[in-house]
mmCIF file of C-alpha atoms in Angstrom:
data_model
loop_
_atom_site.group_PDB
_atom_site.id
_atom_site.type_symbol
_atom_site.label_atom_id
_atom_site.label_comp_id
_atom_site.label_asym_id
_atom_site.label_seq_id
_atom_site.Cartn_x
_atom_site.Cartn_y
_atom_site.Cartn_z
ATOM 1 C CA UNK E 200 -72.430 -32.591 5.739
ATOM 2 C CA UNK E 201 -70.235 -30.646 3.566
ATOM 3 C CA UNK E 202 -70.504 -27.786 0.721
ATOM 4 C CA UNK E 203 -69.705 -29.518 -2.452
ATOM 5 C CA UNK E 204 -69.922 -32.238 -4.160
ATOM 6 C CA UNK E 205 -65.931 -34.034 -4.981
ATOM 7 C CA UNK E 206 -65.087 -36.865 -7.609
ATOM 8 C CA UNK E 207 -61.575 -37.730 -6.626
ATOM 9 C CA UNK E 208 -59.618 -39.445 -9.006
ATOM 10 C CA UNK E 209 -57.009 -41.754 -8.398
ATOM 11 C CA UNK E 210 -55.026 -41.119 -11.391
ATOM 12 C CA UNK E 211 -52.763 -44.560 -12.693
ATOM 13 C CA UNK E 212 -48.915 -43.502 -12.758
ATOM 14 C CA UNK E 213 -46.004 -45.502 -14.006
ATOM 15 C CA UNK E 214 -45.307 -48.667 -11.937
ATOM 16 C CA UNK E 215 -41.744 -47.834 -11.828
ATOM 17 C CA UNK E 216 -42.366 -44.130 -10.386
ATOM 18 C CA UNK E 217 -45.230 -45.758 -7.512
ATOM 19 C CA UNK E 218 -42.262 -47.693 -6.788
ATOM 20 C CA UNK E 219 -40.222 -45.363 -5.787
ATOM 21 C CA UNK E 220 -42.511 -43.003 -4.723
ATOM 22 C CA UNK E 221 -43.495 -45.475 -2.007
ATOM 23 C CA UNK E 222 -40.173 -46.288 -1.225
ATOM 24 C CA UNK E 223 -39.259 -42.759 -0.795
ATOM 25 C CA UNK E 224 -42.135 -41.408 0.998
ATOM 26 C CA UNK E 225 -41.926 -44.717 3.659
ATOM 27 C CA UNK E 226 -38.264 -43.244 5.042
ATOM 28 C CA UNK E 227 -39.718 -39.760 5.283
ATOM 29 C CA UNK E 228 -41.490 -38.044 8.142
ATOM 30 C CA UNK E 229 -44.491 -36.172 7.901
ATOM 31 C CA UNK E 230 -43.004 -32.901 8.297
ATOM 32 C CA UNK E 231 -40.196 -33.644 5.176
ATOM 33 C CA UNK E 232 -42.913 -34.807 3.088
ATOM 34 C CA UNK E 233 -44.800 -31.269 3.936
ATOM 35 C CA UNK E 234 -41.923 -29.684 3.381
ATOM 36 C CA UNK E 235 -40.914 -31.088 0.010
ATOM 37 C CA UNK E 236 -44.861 -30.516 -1.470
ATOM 38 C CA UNK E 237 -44.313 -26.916 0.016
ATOM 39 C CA UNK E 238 -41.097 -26.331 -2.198
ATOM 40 C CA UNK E 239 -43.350 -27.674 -5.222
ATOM 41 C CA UNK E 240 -46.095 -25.327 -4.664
ATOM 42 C CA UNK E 241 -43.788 -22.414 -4.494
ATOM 43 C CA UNK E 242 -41.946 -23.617 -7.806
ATOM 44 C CA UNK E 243 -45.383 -23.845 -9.653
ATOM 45 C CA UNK E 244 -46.195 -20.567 -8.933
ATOM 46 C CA UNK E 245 -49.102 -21.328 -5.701
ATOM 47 C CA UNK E 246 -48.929 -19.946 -1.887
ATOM 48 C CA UNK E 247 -48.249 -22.701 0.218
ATOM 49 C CA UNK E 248 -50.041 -21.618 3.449
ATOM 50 C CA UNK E 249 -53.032 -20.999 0.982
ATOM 51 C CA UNK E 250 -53.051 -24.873 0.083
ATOM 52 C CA UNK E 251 -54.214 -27.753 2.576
ATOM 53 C CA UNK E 252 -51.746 -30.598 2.907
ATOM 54 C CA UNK E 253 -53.723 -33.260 4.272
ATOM 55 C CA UNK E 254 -51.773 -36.089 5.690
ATOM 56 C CA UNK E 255 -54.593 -39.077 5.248
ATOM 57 C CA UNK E 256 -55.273 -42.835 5.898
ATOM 58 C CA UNK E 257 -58.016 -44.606 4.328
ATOM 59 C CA UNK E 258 -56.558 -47.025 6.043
ATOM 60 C CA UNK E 259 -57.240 -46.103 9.834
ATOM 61 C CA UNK E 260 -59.594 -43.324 8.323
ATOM 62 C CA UNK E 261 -57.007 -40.243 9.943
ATOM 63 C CA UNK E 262 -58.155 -36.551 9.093
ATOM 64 C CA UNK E 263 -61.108 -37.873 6.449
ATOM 65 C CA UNK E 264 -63.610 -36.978 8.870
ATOM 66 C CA UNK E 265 -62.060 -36.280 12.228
ATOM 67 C CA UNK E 266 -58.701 -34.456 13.108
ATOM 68 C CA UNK E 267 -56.034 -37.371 14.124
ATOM 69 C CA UNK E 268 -52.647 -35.426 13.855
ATOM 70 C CA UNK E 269 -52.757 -31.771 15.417
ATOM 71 C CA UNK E 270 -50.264 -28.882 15.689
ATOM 72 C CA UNK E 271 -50.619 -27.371 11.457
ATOM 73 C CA UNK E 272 -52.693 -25.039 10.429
ATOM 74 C CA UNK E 273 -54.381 -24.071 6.825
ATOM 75 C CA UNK E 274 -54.924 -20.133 6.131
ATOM 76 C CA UNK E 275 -58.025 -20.061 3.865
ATOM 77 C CA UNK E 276 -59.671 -16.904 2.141
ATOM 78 C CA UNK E 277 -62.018 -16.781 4.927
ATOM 79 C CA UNK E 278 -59.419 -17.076 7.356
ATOM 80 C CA UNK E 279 -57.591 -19.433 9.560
ATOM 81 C CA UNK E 280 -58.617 -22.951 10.138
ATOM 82 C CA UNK E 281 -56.872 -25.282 12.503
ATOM 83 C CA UNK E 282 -56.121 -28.735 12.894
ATOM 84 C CA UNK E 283 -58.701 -29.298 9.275
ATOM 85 C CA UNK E 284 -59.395 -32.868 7.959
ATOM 86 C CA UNK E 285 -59.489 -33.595 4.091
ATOM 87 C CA UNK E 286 -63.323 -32.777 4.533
ATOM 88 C CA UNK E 287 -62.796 -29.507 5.557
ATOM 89 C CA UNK E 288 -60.379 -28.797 3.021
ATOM 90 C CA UNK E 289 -62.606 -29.343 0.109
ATOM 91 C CA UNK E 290 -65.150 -27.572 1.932
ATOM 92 C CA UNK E 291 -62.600 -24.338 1.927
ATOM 93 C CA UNK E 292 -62.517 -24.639 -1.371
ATOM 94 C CA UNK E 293 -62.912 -21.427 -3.630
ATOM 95 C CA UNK E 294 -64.505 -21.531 -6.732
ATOM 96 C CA UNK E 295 -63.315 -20.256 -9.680
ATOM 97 C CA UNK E 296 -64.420 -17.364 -11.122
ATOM 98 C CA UNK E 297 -66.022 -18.757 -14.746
ATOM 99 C CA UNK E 298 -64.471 -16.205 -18.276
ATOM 100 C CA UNK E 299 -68.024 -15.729 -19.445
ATOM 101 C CA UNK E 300 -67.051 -12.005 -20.183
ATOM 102 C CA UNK E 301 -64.518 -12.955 -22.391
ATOM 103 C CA UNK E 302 -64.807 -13.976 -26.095
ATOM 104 C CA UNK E 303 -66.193 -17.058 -26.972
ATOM 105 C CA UNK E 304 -63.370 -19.795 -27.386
ATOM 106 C CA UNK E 305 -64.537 -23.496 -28.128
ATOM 107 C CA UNK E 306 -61.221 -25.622 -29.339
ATOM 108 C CA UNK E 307 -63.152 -28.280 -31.275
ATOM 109 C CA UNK E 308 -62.341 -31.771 -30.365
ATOM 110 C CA UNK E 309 -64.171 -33.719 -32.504
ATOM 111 C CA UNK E 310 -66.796 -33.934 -35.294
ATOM 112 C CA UNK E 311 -69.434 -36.107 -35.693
ATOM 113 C CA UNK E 312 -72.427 -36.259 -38.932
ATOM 114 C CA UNK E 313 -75.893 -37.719 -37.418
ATOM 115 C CA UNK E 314 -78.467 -38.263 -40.378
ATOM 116 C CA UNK E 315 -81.201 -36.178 -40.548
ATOM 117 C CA UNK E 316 -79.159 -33.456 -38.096
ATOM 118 C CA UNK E 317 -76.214 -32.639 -40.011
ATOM 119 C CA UNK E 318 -72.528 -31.730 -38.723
ATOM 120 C CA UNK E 319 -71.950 -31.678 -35.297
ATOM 121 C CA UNK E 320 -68.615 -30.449 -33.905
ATOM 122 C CA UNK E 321 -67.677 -31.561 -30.005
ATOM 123 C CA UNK E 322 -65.891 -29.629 -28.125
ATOM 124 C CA UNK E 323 -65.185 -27.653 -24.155
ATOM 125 C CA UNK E 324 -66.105 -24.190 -24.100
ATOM 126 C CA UNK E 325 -63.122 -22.190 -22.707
ATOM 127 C CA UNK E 326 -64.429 -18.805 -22.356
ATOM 128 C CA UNK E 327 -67.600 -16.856 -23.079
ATOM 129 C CA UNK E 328 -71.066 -17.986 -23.778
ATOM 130 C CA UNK E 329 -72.416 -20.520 -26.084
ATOM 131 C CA UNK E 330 -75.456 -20.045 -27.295
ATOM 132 C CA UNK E 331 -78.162 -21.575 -30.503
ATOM 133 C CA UNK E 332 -78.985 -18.896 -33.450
ATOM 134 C CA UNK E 333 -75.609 -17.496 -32.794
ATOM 135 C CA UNK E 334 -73.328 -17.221 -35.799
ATOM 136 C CA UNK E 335 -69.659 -18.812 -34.753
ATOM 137 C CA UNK E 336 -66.297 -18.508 -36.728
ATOM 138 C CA UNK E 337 -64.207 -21.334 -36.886
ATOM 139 C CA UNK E 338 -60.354 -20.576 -37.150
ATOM 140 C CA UNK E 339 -57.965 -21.398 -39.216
ATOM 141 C CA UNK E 340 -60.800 -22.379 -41.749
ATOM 142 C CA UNK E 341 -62.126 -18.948 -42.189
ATOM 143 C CA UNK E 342 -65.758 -20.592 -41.601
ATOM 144 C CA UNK E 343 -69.105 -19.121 -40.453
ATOM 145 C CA UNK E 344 -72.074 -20.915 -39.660
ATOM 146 C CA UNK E 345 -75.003 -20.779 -37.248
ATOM 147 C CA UNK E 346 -75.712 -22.962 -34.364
ATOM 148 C CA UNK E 347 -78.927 -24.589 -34.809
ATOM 149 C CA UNK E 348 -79.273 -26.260 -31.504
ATOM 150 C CA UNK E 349 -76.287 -27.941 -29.203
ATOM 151 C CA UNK E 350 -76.468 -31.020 -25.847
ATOM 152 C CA UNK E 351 -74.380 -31.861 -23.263
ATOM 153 C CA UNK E 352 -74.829 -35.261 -22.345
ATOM 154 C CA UNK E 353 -77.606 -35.467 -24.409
ATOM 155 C CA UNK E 354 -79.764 -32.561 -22.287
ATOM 156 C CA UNK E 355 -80.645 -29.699 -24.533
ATOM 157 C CA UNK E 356 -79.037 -26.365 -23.724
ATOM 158 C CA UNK E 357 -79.884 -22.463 -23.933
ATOM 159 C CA UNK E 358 -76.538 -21.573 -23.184
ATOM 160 C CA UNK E 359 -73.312 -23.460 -22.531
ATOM 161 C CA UNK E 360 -70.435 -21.707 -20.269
ATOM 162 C CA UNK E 361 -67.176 -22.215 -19.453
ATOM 163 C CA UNK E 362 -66.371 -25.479 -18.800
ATOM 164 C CA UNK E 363 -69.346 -27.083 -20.193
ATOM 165 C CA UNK E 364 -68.229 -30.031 -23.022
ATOM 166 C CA UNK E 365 -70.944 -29.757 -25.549
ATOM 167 C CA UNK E 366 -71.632 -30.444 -29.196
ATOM 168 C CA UNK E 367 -73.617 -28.315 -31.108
ATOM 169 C CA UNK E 368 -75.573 -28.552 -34.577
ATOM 170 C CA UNK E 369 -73.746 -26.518 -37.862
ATOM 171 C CA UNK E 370 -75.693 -25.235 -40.532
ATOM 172 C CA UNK E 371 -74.694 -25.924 -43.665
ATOM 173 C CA UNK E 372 -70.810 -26.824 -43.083
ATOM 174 C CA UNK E 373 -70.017 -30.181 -43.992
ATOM 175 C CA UNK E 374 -67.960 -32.196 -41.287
ATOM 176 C CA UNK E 375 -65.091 -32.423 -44.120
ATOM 177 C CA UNK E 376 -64.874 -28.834 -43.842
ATOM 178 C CA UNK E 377 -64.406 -28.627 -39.491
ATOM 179 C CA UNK E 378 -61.512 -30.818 -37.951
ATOM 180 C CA UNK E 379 -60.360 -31.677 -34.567
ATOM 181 C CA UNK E 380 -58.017 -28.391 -33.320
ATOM 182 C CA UNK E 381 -59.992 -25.552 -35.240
ATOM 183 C CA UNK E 382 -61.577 -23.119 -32.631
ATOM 184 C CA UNK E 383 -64.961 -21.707 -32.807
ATOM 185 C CA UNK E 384 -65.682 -18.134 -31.681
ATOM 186 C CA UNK E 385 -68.693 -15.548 -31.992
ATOM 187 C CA UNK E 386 -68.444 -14.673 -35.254
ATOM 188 C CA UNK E 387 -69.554 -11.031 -33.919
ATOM 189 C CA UNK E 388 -67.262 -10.336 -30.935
ATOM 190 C CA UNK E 389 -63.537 -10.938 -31.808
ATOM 191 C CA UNK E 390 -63.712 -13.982 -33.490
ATOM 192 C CA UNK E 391 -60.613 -16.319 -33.139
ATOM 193 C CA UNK E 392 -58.083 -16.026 -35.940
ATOM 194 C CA UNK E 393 -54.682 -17.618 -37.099
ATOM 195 C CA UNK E 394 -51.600 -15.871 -35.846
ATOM 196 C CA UNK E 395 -47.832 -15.930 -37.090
ATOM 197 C CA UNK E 396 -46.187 -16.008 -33.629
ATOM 198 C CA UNK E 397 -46.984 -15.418 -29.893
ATOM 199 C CA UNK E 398 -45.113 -14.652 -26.893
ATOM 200 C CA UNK E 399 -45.209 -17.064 -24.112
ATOM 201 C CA UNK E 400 -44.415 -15.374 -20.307
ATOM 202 C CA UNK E 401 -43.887 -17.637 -16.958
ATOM 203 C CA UNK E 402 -46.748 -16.795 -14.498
ATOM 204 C CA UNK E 403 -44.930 -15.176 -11.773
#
C-alpha cells in the first residue's frame, strides 16, 4: 500500500514554545487551526488548496489510514481528492524535478585525509552531475583538481546528483588547502567563482 517510501521526523522544539503551542492549539477548533496554517502557507509564498492539512491522531489512529473527519477537500496536480487521510497525502505527493542541467554546485562541508587515499572533501551536491575523472574548481581558493573516485555511504558511485551527500577523492590538493564553505564546480562548465555583491529578491 502506498507510492513512496516517508521518514517523518519529529523535530525537538523549545519546551517553552510546545508549551504554548499545546495550550493554544487545545482552545482552538479544527477549522481555526486550518485556517491559521492556511494564512502561513499564503505568507511563505505556497497555494493553500495545493497543500493537505491533515488533522491526525496517533492516538485513536483518525485519517492515518482511514477517513474519520469528512466535509474538506485537497486539490492535487492530478486533481481533486476528497475526504484524504495522511496516507493519501504523501501518496499525492509530487516529486521534485532534480537541477541536473544546471552547473555543478557542491558547497563542501567537510574534509577528511584517509592514508593511503589522500584528501577527501564531504559535501551535498546542489545541482548538476558529479562524476570521477572530472576536473572540479573549488571557489574562493582558485583550485583545480580531479576526482579520482567518490562514496556515499560508503557505496561507490558513477555519478552523484542532486541531493546525493557524497565525498569524493582529490588529486593532489592537500586537505589544508580545501575548507568547510568552499564550493566545488566543473571546472569546464561555469565553474563557481567569488563575487563582490548579489541581489537577493522575495519569491513572489
Amino acid at each position: 500500500m502506498g507510492k513512496y517510501i516517508v521518514t517523518v521526523i519529529d523535530a525537538p522544539g523549545h519546551r517553552d514554545f510546545i508549551k504554548n503551542m499545546i495550550t493554544g492549539t487545545s482552545q482552538k477548533s479544527f477549522w481555526e487551526i486550518s485556517m491559521e496554517v492556511e494564512m502561513y502557507l499564503k505568507k511563505s509564498g505556497y497555494n493553500p488548496r495545493a497543500v493537505a492539512i491533515v488533522p491526525i491522531s496517533g492516538w485513536h489512529g483518525d485519517n492515518l489510514l482511514n477517513p474519520n473527519i469528512n466535509g474538506w477537500t485537497f486539490e492535487s496536480m492530478n486533481g481533486k481528492m476528497e475526504e484524504i487521510t495522511l496516507c493519501n497525502a504523501l501518496d499525492a505527493i509530487q516529486p521534485p524535478v532534480r537541477p541536473t542541467g544546471k552547473p555543478l554546485h557542491l558547497p563542501v562541508q567537510d574534509v577528511y585525509e584517509l592514508g593511503g587515499i589522500g584528501t577527501i572533501p564531504v559535501g551535498r551536491v546542489e545541482t548538476g552531475i558529479l562524476k570521477p575523472n572530472m576536473f572540479v574548481h573549488f571557489s574562493p581558493a582558485n583550485l583545480t583538481a580531479e576526482v579520482k573516485s567518490m562514496e556515499m555511504h560508503h557505496v561507490r558511485l558513477t555519478a552523484a546528483f542532486p541531493g546525493d551527500n557524497v565525498g569524493f577523492n582529490v588529486k593532489n590538493i592537500s586537505i589544508k588547502d580545501i575548507h568547510r564553505g568552499y564550493v566545488a564546480g566543473d571546472s569546464k562548465v561555469d565553474p563557481p567563482a567569488e563575487a563582490d555583491s548579489f541581489d537577493s529578491h522575495a519569491s513572489s
